[in-house]
PDB file of C-alpha atoms and ligand atoms in Angstrom:
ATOM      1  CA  UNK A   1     -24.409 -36.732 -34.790  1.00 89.00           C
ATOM      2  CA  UNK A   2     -25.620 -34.399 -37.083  1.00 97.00           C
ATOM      3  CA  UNK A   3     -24.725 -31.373 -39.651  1.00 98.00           C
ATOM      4  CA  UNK A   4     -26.151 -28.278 -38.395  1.00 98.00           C
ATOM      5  CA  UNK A   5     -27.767 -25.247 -40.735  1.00 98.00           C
ATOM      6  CA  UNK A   6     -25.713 -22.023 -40.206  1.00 98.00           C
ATOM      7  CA  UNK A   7     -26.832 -18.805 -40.263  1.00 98.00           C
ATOM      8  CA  UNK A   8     -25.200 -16.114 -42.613  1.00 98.00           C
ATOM      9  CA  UNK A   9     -24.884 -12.138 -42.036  1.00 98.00           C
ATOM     10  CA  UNK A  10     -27.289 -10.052 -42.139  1.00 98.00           C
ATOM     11  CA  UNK A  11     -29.547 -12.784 -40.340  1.00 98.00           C
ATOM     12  CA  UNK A  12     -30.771 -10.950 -37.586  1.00 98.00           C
ATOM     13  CA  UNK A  13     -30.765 -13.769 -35.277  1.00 98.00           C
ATOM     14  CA  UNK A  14     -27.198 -13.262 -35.473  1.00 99.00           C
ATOM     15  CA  UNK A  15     -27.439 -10.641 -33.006  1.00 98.00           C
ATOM     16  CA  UNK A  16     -29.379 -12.696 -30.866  1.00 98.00           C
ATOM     17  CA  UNK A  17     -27.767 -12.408 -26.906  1.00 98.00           C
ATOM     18  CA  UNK A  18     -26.701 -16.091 -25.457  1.00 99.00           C
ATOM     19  CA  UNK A  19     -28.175 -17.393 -22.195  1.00 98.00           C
ATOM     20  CA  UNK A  20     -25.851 -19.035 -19.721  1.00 98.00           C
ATOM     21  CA  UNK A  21     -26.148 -23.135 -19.410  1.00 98.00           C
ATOM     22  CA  UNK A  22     -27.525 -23.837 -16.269  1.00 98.00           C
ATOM     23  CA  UNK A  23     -26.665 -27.666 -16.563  1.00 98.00           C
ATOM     24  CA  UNK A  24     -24.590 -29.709 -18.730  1.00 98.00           C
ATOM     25  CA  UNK A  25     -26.662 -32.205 -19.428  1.00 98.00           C
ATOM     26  CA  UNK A  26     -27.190 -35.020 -22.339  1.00 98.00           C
ATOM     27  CA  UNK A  27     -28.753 -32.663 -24.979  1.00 98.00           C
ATOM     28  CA  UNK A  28     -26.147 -30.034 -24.231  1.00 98.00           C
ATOM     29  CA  UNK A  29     -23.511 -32.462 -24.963  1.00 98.00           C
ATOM     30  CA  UNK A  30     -24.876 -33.652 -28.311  1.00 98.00           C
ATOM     31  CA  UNK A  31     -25.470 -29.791 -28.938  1.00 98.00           C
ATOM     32  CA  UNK A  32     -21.505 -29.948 -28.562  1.00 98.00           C
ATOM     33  CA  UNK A  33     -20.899 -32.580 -30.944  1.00 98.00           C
ATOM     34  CA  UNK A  34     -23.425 -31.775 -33.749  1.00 98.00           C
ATOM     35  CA  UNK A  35     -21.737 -28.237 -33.213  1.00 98.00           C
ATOM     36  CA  UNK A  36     -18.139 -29.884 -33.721  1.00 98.00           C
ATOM     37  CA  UNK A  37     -19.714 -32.054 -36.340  1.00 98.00           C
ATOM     38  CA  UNK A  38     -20.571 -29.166 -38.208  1.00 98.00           C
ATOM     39  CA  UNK A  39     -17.589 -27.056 -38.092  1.00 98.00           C
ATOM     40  CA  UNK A  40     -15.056 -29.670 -39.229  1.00 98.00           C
ATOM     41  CA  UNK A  41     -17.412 -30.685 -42.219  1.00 98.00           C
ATOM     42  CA  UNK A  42     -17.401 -26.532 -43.012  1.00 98.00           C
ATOM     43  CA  UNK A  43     -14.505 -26.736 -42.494  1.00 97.00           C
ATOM     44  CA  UNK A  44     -13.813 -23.865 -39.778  1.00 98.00           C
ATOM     45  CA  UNK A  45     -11.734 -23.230 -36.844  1.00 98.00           C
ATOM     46  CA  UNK A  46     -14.343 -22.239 -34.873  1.00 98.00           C
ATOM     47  CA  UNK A  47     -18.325 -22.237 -34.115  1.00 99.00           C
ATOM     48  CA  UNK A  48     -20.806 -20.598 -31.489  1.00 99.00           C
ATOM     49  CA  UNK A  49     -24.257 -21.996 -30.580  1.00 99.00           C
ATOM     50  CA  UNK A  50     -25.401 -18.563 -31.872  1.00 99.00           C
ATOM     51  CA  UNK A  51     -24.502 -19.776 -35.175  1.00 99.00           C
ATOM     52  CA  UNK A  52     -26.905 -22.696 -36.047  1.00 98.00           C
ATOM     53  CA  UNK A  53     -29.314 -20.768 -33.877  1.00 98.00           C
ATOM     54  CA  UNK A  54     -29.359 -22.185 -30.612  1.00 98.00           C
ATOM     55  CA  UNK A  55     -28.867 -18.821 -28.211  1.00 98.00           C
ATOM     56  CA  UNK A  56     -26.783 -20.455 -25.073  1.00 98.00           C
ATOM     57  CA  UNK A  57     -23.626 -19.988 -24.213  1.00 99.00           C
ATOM     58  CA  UNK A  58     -21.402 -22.334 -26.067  1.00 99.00           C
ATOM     59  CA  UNK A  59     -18.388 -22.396 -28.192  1.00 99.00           C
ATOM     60  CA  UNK A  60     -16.278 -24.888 -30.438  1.00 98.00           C
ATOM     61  CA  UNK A  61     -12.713 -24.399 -31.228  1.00 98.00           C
ATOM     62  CA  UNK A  62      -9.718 -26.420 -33.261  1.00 98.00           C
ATOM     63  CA  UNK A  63      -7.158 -24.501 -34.652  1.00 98.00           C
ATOM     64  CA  UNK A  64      -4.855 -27.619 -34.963  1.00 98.00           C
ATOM     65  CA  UNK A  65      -3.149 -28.579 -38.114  1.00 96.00           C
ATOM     66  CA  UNK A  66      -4.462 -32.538 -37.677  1.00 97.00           C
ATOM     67  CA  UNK A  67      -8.038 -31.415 -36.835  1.00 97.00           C
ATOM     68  CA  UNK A  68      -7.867 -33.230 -33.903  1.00 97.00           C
ATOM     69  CA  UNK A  69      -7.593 -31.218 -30.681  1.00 98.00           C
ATOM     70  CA  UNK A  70     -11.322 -30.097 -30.244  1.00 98.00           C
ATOM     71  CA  UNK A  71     -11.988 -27.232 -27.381  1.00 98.00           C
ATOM     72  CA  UNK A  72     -15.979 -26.913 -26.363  1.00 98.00           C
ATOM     73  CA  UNK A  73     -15.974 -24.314 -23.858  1.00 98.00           C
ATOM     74  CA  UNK A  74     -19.316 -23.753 -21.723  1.00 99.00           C
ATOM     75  CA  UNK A  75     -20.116 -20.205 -20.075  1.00 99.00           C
ATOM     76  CA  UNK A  76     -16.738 -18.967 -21.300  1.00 98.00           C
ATOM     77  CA  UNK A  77     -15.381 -16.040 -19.608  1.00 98.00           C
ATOM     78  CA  UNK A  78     -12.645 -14.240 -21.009  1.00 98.00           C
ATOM     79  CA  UNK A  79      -9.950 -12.256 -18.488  1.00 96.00           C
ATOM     80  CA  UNK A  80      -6.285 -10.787 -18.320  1.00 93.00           C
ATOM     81  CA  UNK A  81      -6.593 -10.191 -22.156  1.00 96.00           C
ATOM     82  CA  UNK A  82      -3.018  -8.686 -22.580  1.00 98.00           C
ATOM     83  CA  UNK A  83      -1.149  -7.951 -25.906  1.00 98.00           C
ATOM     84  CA  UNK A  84      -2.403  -7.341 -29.914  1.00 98.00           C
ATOM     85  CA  UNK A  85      -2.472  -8.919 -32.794  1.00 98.00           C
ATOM     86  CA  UNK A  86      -3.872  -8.378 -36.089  1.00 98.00           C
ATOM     87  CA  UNK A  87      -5.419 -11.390 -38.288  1.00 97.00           C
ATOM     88  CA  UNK A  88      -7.214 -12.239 -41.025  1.00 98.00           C
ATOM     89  CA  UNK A  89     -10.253 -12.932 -39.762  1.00 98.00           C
ATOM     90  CA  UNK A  90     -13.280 -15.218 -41.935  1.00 98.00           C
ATOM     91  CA  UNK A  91     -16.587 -16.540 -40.480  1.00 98.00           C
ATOM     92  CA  UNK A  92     -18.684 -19.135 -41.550  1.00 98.00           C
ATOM     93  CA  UNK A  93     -21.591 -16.879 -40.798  1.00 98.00           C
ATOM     94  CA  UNK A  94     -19.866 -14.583 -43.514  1.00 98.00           C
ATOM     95  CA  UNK A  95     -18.969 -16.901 -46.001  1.00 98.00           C
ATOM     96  CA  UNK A  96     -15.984 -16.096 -48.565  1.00 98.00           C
ATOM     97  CA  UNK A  97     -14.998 -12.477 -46.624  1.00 98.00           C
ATOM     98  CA  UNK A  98     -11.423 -12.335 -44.699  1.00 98.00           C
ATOM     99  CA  UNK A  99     -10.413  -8.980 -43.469  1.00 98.00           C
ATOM    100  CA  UNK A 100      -7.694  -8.140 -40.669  1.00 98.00           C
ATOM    101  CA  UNK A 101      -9.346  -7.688 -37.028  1.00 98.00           C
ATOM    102  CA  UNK A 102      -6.977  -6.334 -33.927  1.00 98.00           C
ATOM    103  CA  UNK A 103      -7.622  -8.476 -30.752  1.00 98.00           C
ATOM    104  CA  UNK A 104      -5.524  -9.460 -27.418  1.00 98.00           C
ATOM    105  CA  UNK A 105      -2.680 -11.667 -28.235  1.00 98.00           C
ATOM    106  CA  UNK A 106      -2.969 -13.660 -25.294  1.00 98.00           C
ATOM    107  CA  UNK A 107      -6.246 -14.541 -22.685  1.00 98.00           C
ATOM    108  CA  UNK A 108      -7.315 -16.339 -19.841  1.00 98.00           C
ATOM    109  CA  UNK A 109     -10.341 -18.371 -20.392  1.00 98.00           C
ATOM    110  CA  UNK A 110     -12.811 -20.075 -17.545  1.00 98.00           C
ATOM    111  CA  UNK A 111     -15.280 -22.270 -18.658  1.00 98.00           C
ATOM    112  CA  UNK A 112     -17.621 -25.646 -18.292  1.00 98.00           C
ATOM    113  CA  UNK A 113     -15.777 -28.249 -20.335  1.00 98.00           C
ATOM    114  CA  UNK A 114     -18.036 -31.093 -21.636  1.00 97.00           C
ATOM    115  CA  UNK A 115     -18.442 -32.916 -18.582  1.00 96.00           C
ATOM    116  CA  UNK A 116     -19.936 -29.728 -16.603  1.00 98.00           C
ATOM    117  CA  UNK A 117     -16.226 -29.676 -14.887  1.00 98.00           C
ATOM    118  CA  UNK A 118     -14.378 -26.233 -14.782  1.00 98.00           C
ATOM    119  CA  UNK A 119     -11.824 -25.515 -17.189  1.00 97.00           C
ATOM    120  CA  UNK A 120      -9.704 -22.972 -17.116  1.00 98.00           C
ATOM    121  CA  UNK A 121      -7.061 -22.396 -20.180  1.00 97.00           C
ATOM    122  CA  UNK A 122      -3.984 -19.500 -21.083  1.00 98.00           C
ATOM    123  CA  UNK A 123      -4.723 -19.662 -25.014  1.00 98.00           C
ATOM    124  CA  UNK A 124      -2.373 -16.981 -27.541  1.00 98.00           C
ATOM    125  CA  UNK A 125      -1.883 -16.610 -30.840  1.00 97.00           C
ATOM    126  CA  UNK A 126      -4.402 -17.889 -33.439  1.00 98.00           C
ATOM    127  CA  UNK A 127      -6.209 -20.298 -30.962  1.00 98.00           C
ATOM    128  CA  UNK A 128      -6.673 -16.838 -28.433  1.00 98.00           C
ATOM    129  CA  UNK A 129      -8.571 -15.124 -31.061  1.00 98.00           C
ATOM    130  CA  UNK A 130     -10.367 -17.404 -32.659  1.00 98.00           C
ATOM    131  CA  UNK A 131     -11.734 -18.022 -28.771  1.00 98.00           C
ATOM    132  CA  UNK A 132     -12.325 -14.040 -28.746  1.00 98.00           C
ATOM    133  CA  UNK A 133     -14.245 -14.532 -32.217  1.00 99.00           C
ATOM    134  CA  UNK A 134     -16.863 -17.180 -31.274  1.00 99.00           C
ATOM    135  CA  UNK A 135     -17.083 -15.209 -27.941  1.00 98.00           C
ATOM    136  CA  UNK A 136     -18.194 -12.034 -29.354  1.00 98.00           C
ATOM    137  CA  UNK A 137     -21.042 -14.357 -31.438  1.00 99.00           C
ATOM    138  CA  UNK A 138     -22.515 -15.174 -27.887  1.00 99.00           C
ATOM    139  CA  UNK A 139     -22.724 -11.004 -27.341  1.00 98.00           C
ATOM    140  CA  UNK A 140     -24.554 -11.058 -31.280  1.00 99.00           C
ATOM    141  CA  UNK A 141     -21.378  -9.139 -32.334  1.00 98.00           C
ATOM    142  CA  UNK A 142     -19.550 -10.308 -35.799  1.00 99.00           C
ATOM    143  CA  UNK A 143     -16.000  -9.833 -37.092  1.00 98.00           C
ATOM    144  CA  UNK A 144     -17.507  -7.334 -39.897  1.00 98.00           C
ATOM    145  CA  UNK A 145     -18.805  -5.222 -36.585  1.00 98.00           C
ATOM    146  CA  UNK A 146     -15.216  -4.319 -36.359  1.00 98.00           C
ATOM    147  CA  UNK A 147     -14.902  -3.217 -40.130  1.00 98.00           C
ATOM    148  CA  UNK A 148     -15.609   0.299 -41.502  1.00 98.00           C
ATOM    149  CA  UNK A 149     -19.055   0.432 -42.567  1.00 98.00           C
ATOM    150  CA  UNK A 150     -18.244   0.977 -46.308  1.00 98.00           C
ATOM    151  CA  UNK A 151     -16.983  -2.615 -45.827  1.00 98.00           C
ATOM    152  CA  UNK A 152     -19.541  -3.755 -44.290  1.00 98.00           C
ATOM    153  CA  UNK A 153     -22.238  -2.585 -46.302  1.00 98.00           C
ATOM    154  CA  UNK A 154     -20.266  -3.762 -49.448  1.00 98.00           C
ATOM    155  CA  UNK A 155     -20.300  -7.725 -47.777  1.00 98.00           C
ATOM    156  CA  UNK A 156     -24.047  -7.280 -46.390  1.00 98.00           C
ATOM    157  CA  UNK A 157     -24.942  -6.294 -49.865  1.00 98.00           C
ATOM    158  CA  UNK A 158     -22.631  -9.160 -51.761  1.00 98.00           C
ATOM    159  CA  UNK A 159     -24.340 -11.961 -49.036  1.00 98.00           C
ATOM    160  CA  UNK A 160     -28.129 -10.487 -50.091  1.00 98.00           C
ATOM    161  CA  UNK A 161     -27.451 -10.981 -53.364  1.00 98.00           C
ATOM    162  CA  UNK A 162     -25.992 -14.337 -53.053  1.00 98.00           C
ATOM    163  CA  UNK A 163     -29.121 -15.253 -50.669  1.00 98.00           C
ATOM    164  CA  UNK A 164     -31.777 -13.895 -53.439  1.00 97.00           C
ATOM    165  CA  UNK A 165     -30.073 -15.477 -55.659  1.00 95.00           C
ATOM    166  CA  UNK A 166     -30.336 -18.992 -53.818  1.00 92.00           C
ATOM    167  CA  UNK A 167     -33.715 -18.587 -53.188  1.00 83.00           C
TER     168      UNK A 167
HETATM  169  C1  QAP B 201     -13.270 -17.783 -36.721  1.00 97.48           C
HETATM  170  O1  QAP B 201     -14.004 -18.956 -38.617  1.00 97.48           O
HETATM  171  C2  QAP B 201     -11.884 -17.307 -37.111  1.00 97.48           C
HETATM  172  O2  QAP B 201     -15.390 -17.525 -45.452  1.00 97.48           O
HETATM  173  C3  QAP B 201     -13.651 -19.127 -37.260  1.00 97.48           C
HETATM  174  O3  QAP B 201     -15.904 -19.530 -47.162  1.00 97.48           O
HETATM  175  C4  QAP B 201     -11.468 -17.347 -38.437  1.00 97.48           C
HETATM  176  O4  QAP B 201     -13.808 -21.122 -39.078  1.00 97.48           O
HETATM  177  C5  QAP B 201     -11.055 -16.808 -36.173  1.00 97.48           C
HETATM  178  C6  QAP B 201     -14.773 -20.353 -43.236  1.00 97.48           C
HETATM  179  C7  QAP B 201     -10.199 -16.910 -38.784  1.00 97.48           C
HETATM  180  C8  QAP B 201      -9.783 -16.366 -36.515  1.00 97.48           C
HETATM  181  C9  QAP B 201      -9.342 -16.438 -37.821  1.00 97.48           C
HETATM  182  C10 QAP B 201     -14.913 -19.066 -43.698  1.00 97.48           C
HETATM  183  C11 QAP B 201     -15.033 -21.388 -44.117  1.00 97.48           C
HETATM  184  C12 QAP B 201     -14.405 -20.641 -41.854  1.00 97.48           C
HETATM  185  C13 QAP B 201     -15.269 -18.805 -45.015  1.00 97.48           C
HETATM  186  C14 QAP B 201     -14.017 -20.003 -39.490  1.00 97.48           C
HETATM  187  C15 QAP B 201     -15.540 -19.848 -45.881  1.00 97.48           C
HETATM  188  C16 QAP B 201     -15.414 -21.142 -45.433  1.00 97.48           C
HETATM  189  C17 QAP B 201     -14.322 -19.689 -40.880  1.00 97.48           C
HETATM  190 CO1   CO B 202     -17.739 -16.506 -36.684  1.00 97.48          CO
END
């Protein structure tokens, strides 16, 4: 197991398109568990391959209070998104920003599961848009996409600084 590096907005690589899996093999499932690794030493909710720069299609999810109901969806698909909801939305891509983003309250999701096996899942609430969240990382779209672009600009700038500064 290991910690992964994550990327942070503006990276451009952020905006990198994912590339299906074609087989769920060995290195794809330690991808899966370095990715979980990762997000619950963050801690997040939530983490897409896009993230620590690895540009297939592949998600993390936990949303549970315990920690301990871990999701790793493969090839997700996303269909009958019915119903809103507005959340605060974060990103550990965009570290320290929360700002509300409307979504579908409720989704279908089909998927590879860990084994390569299809999964298929009725997710609402927080756990539904978190999935929507990552998903959008595998299309190189961020939460702050959905912001006005004063806001945007205003976190792009803050995250520069903070990134000069670092270096
Ligand atoms: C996506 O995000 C999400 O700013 C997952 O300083 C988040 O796990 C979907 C995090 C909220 C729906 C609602 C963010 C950690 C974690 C930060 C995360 C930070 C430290 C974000
Ligand atoms: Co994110």
């Amino acid at each position: 197991m290991a910690i992964l590096e994550i990327l942070e907005f503006p990276d451009p690589r952020l905006r990198t398109k994912a590339r299906a899996v074609t087989k769920v093999d060995d290195s794809v499932r330690k991808l899966v568990d370095d990715m979980l690794e990762t997000m619950y030493e963050a801690p997040g909710i939530g983490l897409a391959a896009t993230q620590v720069n690895v540009h297939q299609r592949i998600i993390v999810v936990d949303v549970s209070e315990n920690r301990d109901e871990p999701h790793a969806f493969i090839n997700p698909r996303l269909e009958d998104l019915s119903g809103t909801i507005e959340s605060d939305e974060g990103c550990l891509s965009v570290p320290g920003f929360y700002e509300p983003v409307v979504r579908a309250e409720h989704i279908h999701v089909r998927a590879l599961n860990r084994d390569g096996e299809p999964l298929e899942m009725e997710a609402e609430g927080l756990l539904a848009v978190c999935i929507q969240h990552e998903c959008d990382h595998l299309e190189g779209k961020l939460f702050v996409d959905y912001l006005s672009n004063l806001k945007r600009t205003r976190i792009r700038r803050k995250l520069e600084k903070l990134h000069r500064m670092q270096a």
